[in-house]
PDB file of C-alpha atoms in Angstrom:
ATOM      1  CA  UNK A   1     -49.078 -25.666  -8.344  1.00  0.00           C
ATOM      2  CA  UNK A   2     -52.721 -27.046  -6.943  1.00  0.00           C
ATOM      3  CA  UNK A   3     -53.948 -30.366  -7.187  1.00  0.00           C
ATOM      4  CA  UNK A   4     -57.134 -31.243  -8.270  1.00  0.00           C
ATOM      5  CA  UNK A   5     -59.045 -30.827  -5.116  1.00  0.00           C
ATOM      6  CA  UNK A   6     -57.504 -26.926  -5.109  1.00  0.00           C
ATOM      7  CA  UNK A   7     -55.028 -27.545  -2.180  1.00  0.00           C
ATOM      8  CA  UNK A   8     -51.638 -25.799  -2.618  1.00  0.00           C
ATOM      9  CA  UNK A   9     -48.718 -28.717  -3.039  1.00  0.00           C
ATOM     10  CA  UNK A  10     -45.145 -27.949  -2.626  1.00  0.00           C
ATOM     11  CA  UNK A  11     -43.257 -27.636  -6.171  1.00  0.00           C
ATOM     12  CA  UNK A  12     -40.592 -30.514  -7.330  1.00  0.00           C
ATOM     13  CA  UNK A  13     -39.194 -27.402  -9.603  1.00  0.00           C
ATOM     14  CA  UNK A  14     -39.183 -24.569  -6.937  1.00  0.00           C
ATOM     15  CA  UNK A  15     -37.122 -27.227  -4.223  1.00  0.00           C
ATOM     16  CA  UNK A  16     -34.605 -28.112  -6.939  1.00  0.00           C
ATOM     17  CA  UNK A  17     -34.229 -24.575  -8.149  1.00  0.00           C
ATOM     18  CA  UNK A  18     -34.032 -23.330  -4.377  1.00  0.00           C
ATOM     19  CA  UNK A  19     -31.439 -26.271  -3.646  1.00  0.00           C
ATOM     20  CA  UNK A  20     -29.379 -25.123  -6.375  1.00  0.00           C
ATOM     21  CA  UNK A  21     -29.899 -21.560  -5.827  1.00  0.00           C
ATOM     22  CA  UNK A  22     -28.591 -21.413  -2.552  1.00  0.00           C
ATOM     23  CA  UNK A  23     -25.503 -23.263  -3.779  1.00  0.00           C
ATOM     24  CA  UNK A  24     -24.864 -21.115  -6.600  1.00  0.00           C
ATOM     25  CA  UNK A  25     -25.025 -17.742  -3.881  1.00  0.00           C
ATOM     26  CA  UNK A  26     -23.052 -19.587  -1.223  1.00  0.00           C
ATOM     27  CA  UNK A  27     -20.171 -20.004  -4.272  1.00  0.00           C
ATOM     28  CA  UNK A  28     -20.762 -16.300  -5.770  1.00  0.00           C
ATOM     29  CA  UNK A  29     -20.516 -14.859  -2.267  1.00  0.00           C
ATOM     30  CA  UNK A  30     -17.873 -16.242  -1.295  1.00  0.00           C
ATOM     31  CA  UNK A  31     -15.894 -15.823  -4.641  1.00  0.00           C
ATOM     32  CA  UNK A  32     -16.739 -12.070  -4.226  1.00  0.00           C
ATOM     33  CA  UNK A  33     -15.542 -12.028  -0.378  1.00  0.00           C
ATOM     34  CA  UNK A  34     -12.082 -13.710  -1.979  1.00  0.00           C
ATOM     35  CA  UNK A  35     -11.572 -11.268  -4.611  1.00  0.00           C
ATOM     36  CA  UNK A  36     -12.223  -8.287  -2.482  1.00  0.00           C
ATOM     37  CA  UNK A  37     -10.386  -9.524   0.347  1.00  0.00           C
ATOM     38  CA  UNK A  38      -6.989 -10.411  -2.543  1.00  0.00           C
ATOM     39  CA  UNK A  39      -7.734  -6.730  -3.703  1.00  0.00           C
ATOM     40  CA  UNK A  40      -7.388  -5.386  -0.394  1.00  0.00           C
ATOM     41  CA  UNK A  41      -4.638  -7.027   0.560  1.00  0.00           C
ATOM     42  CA  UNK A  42      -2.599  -6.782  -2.475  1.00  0.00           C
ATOM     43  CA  UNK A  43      -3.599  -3.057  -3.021  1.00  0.00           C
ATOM     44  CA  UNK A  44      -2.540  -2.743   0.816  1.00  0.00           C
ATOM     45  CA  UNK A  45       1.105  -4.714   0.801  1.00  0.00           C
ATOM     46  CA  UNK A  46       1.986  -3.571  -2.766  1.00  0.00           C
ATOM     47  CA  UNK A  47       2.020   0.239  -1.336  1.00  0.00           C
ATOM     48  CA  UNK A  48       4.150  -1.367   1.376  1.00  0.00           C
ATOM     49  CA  UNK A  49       6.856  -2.911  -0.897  1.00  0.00           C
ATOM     50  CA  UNK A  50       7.018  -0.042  -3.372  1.00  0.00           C
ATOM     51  CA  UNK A  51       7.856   2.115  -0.611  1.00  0.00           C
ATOM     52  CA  UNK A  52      10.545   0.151   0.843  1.00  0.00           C
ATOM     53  CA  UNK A  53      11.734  -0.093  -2.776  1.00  0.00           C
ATOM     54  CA  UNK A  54      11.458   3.303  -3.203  1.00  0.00           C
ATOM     55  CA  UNK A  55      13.014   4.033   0.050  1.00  0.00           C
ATOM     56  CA  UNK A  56      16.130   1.830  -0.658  1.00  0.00           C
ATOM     57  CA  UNK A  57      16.635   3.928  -3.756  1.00  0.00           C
ATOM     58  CA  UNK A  58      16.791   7.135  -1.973  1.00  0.00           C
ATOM     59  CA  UNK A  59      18.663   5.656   0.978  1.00  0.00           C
ATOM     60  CA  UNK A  60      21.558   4.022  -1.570  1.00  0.00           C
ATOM     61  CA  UNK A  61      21.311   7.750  -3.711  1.00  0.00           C
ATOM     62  CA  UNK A  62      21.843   9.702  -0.419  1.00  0.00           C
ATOM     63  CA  UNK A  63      24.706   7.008   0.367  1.00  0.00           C
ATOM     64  CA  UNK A  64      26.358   7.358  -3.325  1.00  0.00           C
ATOM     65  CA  UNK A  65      26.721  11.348  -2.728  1.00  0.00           C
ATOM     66  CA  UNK A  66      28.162  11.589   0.415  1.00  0.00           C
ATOM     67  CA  UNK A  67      30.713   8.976  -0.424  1.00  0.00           C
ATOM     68  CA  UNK A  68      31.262  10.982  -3.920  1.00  0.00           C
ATOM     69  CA  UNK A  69      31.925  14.148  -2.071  1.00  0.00           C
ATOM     70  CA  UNK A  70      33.858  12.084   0.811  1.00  0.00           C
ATOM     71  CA  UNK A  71      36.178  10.708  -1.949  1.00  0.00           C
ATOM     72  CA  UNK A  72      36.698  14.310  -4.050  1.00  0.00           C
ATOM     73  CA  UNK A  73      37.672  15.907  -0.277  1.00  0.00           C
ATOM     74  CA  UNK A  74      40.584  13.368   0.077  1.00  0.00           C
ATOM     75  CA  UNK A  75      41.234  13.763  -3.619  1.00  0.00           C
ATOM     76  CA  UNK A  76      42.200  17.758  -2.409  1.00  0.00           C
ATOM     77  CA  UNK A  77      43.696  16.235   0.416  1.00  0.00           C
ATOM     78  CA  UNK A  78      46.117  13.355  -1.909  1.00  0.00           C
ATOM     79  CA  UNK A  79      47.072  16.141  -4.655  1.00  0.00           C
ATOM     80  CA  UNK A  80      47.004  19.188  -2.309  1.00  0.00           C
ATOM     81  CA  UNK A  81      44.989  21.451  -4.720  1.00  0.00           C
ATOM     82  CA  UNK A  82      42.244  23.257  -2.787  1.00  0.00           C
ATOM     83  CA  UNK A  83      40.993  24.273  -6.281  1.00  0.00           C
ATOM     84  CA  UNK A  84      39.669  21.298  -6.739  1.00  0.00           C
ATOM     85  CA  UNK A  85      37.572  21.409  -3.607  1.00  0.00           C
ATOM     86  CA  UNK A  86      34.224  19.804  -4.507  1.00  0.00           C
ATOM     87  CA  UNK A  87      30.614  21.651  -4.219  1.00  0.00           C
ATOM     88  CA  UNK A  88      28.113  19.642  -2.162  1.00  0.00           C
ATOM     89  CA  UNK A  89      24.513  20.072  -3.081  1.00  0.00           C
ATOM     90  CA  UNK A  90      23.282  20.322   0.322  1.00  0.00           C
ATOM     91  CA  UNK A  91      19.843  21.352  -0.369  1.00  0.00           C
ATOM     92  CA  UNK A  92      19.075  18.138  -2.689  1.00  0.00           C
ATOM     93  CA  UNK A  93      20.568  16.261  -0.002  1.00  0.00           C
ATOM     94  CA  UNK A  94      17.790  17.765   2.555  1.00  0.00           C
ATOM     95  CA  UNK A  95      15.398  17.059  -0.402  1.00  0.00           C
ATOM     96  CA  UNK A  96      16.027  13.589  -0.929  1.00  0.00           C
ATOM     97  CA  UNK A  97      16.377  13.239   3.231  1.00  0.00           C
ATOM     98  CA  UNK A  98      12.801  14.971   3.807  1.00  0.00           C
ATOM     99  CA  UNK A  99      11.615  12.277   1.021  1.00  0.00           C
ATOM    100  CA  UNK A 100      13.058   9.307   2.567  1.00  0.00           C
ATOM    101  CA  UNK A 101      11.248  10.476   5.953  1.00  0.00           C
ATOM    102  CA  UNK A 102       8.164  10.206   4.202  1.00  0.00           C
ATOM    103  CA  UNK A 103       8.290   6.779   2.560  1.00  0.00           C
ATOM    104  CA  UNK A 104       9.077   5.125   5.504  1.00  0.00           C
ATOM    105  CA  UNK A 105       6.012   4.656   7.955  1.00  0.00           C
ATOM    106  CA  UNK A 106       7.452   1.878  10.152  1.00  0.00           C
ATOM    107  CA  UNK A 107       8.341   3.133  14.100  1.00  0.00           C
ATOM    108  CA  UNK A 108      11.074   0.963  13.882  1.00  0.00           C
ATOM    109  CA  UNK A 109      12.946   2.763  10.471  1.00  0.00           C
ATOM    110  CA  UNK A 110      11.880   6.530  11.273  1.00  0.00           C
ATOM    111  CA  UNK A 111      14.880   6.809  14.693  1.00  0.00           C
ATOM    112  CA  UNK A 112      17.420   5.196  12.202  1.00  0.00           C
ATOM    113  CA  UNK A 113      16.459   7.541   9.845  1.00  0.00           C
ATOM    114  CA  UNK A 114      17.069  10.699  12.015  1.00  0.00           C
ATOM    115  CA  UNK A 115      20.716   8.880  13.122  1.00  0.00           C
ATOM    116  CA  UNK A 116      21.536   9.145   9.969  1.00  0.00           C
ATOM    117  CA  UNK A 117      20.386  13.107   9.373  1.00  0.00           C
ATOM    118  CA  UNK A 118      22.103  13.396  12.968  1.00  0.00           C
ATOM    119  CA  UNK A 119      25.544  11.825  11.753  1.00  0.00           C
ATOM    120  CA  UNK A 120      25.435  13.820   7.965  1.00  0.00           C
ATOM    121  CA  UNK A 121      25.002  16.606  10.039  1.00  0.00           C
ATOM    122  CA  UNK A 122      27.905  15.823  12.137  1.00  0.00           C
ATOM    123  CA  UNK A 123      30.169  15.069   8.707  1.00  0.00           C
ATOM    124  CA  UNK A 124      28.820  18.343   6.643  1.00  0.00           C
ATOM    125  CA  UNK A 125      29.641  20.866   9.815  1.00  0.00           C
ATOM    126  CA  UNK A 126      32.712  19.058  10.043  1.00  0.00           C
ATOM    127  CA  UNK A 127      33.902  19.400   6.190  1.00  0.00           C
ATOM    128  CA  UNK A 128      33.103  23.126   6.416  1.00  0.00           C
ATOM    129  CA  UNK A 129      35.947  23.116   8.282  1.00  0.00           C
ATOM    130  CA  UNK A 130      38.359  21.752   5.686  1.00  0.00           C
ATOM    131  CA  UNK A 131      39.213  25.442   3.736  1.00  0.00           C
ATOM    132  CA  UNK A 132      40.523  26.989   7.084  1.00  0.00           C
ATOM    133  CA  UNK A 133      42.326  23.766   8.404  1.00  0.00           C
ATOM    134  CA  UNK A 134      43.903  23.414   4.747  1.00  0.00           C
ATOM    135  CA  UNK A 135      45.114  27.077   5.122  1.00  0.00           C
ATOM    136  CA  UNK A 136      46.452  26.515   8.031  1.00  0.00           C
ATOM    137  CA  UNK A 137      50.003  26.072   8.020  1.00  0.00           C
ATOM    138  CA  UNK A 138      50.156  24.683  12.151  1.00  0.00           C
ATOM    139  CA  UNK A 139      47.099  22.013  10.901  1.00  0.00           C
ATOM    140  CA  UNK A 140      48.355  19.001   8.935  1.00  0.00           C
ATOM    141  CA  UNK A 141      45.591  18.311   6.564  1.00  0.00           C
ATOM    142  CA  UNK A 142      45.737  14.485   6.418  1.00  0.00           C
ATOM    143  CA  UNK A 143      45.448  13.754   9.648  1.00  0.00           C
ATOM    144  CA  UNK A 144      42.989  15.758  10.376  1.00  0.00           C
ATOM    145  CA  UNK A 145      41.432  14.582   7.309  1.00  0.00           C
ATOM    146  CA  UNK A 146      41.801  10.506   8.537  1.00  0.00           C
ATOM    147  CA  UNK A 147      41.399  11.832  12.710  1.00  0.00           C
ATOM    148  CA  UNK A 148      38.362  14.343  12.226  1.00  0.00           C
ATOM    149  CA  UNK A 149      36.202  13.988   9.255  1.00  0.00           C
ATOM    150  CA  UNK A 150      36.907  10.178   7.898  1.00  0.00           C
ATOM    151  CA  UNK A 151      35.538   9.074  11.321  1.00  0.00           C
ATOM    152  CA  UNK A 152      32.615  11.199  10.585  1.00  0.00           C
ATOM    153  CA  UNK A 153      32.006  10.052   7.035  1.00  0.00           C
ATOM    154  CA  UNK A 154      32.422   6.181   8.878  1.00  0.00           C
ATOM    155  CA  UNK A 155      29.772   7.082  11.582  1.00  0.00           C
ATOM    156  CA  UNK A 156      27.324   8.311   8.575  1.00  0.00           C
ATOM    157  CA  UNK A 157      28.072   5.391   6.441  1.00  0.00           C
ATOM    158  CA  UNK A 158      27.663   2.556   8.971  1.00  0.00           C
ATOM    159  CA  UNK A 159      24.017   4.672  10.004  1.00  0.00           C
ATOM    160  CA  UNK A 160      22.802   4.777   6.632  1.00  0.00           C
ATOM    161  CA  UNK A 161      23.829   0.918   5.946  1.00  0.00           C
ATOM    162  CA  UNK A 162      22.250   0.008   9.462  1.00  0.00           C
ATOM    163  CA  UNK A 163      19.126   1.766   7.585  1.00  0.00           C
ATOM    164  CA  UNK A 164      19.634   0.053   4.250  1.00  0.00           C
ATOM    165  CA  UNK A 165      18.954  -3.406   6.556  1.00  0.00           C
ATOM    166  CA  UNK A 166      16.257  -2.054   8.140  1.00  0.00           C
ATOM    167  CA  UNK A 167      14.349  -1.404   4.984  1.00  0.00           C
ATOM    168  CA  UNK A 168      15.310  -4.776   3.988  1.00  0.00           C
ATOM    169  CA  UNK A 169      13.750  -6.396   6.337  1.00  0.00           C
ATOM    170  CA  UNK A 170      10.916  -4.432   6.320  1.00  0.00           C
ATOM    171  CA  UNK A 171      10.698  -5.370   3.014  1.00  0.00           C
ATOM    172  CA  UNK A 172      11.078  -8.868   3.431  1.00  0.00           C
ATOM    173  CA  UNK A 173       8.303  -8.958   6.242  1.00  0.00           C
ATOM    174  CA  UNK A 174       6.694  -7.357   3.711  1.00  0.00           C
ATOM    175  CA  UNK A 175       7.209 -10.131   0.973  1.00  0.00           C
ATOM    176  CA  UNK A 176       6.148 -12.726   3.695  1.00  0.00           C
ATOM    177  CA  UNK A 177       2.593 -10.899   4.771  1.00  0.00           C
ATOM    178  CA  UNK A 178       1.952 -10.574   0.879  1.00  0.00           C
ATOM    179  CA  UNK A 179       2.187 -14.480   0.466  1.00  0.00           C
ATOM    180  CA  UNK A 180       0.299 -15.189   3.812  1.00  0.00           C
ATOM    181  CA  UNK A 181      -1.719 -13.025   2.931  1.00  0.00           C
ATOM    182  CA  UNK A 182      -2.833 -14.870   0.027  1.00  0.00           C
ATOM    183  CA  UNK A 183      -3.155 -17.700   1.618  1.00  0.00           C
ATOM    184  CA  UNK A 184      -5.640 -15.631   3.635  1.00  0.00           C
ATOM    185  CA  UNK A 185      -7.706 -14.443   0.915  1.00  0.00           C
ATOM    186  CA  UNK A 186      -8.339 -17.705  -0.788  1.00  0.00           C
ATOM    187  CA  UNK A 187      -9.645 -19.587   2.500  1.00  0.00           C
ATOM    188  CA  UNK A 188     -13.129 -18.038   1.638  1.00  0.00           C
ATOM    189  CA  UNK A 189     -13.052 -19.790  -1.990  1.00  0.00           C
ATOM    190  CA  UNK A 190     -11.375 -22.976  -0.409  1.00  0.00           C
ATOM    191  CA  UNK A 191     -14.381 -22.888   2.151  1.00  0.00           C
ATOM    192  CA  UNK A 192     -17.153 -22.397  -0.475  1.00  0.00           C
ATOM    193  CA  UNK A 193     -16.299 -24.686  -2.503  1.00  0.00           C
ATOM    194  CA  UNK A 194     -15.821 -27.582   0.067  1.00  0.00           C
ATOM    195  CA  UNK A 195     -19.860 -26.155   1.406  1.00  0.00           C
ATOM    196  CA  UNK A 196     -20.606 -25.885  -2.531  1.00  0.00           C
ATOM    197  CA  UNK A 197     -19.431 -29.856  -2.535  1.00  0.00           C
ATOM    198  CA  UNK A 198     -20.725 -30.918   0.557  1.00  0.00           C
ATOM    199  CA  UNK A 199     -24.372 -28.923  -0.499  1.00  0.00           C
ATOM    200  CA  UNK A 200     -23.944 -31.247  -3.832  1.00  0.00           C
ATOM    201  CA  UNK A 201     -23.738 -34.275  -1.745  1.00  0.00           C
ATOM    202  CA  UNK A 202     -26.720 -33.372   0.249  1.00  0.00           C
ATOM    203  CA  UNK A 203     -28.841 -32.390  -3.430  1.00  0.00           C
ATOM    204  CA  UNK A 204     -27.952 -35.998  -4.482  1.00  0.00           C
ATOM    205  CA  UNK A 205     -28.874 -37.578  -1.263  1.00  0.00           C
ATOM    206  CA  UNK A 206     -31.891 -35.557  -1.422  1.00  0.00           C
ATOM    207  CA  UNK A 207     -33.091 -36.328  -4.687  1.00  0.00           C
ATOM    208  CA  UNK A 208     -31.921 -39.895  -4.910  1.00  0.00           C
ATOM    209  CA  UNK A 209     -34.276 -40.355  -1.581  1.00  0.00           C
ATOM    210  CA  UNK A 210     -37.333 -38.252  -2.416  1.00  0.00           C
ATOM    211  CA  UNK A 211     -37.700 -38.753  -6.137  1.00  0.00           C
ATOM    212  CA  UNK A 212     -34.853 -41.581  -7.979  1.00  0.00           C
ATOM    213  CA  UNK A 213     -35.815 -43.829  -5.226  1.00  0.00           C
ATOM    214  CA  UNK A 214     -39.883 -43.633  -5.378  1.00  0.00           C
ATOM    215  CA  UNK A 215     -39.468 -43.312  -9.122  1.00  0.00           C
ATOM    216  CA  UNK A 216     -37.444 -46.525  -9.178  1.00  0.00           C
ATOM    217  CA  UNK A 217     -40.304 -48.349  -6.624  1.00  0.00           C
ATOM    218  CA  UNK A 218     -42.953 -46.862  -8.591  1.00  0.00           C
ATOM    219  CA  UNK A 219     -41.803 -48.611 -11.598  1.00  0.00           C
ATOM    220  CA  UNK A 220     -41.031 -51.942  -9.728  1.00  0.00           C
ATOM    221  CA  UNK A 221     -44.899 -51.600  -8.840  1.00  0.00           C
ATOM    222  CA  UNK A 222     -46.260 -51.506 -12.242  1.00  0.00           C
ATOM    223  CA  UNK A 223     -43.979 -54.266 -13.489  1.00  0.00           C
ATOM    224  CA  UNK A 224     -45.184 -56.535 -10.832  1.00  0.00           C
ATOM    225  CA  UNK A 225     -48.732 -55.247 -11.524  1.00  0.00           C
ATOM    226  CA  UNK A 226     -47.961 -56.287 -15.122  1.00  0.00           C
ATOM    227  CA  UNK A 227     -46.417 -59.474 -14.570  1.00  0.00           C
ATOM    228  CA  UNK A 228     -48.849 -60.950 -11.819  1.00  0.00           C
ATOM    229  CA  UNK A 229     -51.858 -58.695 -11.332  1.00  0.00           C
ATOM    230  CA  UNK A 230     -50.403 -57.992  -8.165  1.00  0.00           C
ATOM    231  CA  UNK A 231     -52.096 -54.887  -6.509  1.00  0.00           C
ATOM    232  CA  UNK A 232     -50.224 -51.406  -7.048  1.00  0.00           C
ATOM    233  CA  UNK A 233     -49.890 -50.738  -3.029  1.00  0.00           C
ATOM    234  CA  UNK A 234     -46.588 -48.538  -3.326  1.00  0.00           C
ATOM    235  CA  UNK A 235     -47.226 -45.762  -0.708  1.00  0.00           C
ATOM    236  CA  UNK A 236     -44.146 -43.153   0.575  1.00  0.00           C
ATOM    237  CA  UNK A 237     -44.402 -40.011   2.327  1.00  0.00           C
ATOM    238  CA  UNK A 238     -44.851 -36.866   0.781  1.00  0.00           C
ATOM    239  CA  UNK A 239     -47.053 -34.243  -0.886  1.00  0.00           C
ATOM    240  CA  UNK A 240     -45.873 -32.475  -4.005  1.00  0.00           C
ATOM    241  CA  UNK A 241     -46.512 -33.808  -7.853  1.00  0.00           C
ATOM    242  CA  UNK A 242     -44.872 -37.011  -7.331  1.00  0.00           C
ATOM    243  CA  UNK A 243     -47.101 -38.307  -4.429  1.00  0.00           C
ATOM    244  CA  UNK A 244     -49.588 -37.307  -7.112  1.00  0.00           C
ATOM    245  CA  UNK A 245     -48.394 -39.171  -9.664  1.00  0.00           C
ATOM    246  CA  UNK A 246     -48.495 -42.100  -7.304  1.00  0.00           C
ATOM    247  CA  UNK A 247     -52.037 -41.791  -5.920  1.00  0.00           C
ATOM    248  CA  UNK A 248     -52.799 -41.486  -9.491  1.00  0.00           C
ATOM    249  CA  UNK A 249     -51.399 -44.220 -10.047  1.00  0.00           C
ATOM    250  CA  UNK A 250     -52.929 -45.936  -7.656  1.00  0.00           C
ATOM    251  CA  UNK A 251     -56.547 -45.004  -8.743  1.00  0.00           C
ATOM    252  CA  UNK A 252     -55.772 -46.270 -12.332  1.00  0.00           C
ATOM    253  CA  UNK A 253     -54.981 -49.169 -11.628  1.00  0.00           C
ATOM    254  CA  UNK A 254     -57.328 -49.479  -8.710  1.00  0.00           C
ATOM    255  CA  UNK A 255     -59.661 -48.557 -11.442  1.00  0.00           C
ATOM    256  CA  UNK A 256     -58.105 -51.043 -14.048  1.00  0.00           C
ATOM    257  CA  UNK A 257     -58.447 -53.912 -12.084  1.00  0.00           C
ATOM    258  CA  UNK A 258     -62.012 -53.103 -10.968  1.00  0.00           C
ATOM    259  CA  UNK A 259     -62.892 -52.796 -14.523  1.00  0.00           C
ATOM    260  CA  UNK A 260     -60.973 -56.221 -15.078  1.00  0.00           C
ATOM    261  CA  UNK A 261     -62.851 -58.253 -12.887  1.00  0.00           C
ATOM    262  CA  UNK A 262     -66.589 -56.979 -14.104  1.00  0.00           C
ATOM    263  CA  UNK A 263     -65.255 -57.678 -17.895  1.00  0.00           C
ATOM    264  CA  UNK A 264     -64.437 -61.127 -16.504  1.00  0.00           C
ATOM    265  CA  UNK A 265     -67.440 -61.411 -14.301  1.00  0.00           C
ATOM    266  CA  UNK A 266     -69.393 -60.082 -17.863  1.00  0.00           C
ATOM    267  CA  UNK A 267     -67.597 -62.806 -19.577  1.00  0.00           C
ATOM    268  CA  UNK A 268     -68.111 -65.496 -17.109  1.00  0.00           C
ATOM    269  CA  UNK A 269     -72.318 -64.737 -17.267  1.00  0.00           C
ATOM    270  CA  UNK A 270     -72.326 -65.068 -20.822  1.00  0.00           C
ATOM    271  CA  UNK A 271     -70.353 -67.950 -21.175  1.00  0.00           C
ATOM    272  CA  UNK A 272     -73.155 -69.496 -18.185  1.00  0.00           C
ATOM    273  CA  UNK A 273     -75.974 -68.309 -20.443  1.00  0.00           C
ATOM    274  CA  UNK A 274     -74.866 -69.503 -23.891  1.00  0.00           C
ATOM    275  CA  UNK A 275     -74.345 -73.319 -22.060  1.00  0.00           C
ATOM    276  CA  UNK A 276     -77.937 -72.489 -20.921  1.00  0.00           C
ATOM    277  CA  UNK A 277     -79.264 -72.207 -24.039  1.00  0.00           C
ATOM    278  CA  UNK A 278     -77.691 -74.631 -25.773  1.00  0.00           C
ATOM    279  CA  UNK A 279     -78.604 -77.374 -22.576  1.00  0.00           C
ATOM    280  CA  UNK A 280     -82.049 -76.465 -23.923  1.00  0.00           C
ATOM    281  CA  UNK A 281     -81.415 -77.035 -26.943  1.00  0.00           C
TER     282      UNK A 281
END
């Protein structure tokens, strides 16, 4: 905008719109740094948990077979029937093992996990035993059922539910970072909207000082100009259209009351000459 001698004057319009531009970025920026950061985070600790889920499955499925097989061995053992002697599906064992290495990515699980493949070891090359100590006539088959391969099955068991807790509390740490975490990701909007309310506060303390305040002695001005004649002599500091206004202002009514007092000097002549006139009368 230019005034009317051509200078350049600042714009009311391009200071409010800048004022509320800036607030309206600092609130969209931050709003996007809190929903990218909750993405990230929740992508990143939801992988977490459904692996330890995942990995508590396979650990309890790995558990469930060995203690199947455990409990069809003593049922040969209980009703002396080698015919019934169970067959153990070792290699979906080693599957299900090999998968439960992968799931798990904390240093703290992955030794517990290779106990337990150390201790199923232990209990499978022990049960391969059982056909030529249950042929045996010098070998009795409970004890060594209950003295060499129960202890076995016990070592594996008490491995694989030291891993089960693991995994719980890996999960549960888990659980915890996901809820800090959130708490984390919504500081940014917490923080732009206290600056978005603290950048209102400074707009209204900007505009009730540079333009409801001037406005509001402006018009106190002409009202006393009004009511008394009283000179308009309102002055503030500033440049852009509504110093203009004012030193308009101030030139009308400059201008008003300089045109007052020649109609009432006009006035005052004529009134002199018509007592003139009628003196000579």
């Amino acid at each position: 905008m230019k005034s009317g001698k051509g200078e350049n004057r600042p714009s009311m319009r391009n200071r409010l719109i800048l004022s509320l531009g800036s607030i309206g970025a600092i609130l969209f920026l931050s709003g996007v740094i809190s929903i990218l950061e909750y993405r990230r985070m929740s992508s990143y600790v939801s992988e977490l948990i459904a692996s330890n889920i995942h990995s508590i499955n396979v650990s309890q499925k790995l558990s469930d077979l060995t203690a199947e097989y455990n409990h069809q061995m003593l049922a040969v053992v209980v009703q002396n029937d080698i015919s019934i002697m169970p067959d153990f599906n070792l290699e979906y064992f080693m599957a299900q093992s090999d998968t439960l290495k992968k799931s798990i990515c904390s240093p703290h699980v992955l030794p517990m996990v290779d106990s337990v493949a150390n201790s199923f070891d232990r209990f499978v090359e022990t049960s391969l035993k059982f056909d030529e100590v249950f042929l045996a006539d010098t070998v009795n088959t409970g004890k060594w059922f209950f003295g060499s391969l129960q202890p076995c099955y016990n070592k594996f068991s008490k491995d694989i539910g030291v891993l089960n807790e693991a995994i719980y509390e890996e999960l549960q740490k888990n659980s915890k970072d996901f809820d800090s975490g959130f708490y984390r990701s919504i500081i940014p909007g917490v923080v732009s909207v206290s600056a978005g309310i603290l950048l209102v506060v400074l707009l209204l303390y900007f505009i009730m000082v540079n333009y409801v305040n001037p406005i509001c002695r402006m018009s106190d001005a002409i009202d006393h100009y009004r009511q008394s004649g009283r000179r308009y002599n309102f002055t503030f500091d500033g440049d852009d259209q509504l110093a203009n206004i004012n030193s308009g202002l101030t030139e009308i009514v400059e201008d008003n009351i300089e045109l007052k007092r020649r109609v009432k000097s006009l006035r005052e002549d004529r009134e002199k000459m018509l007592e003139s006139i009628s003196g000579n009368n």
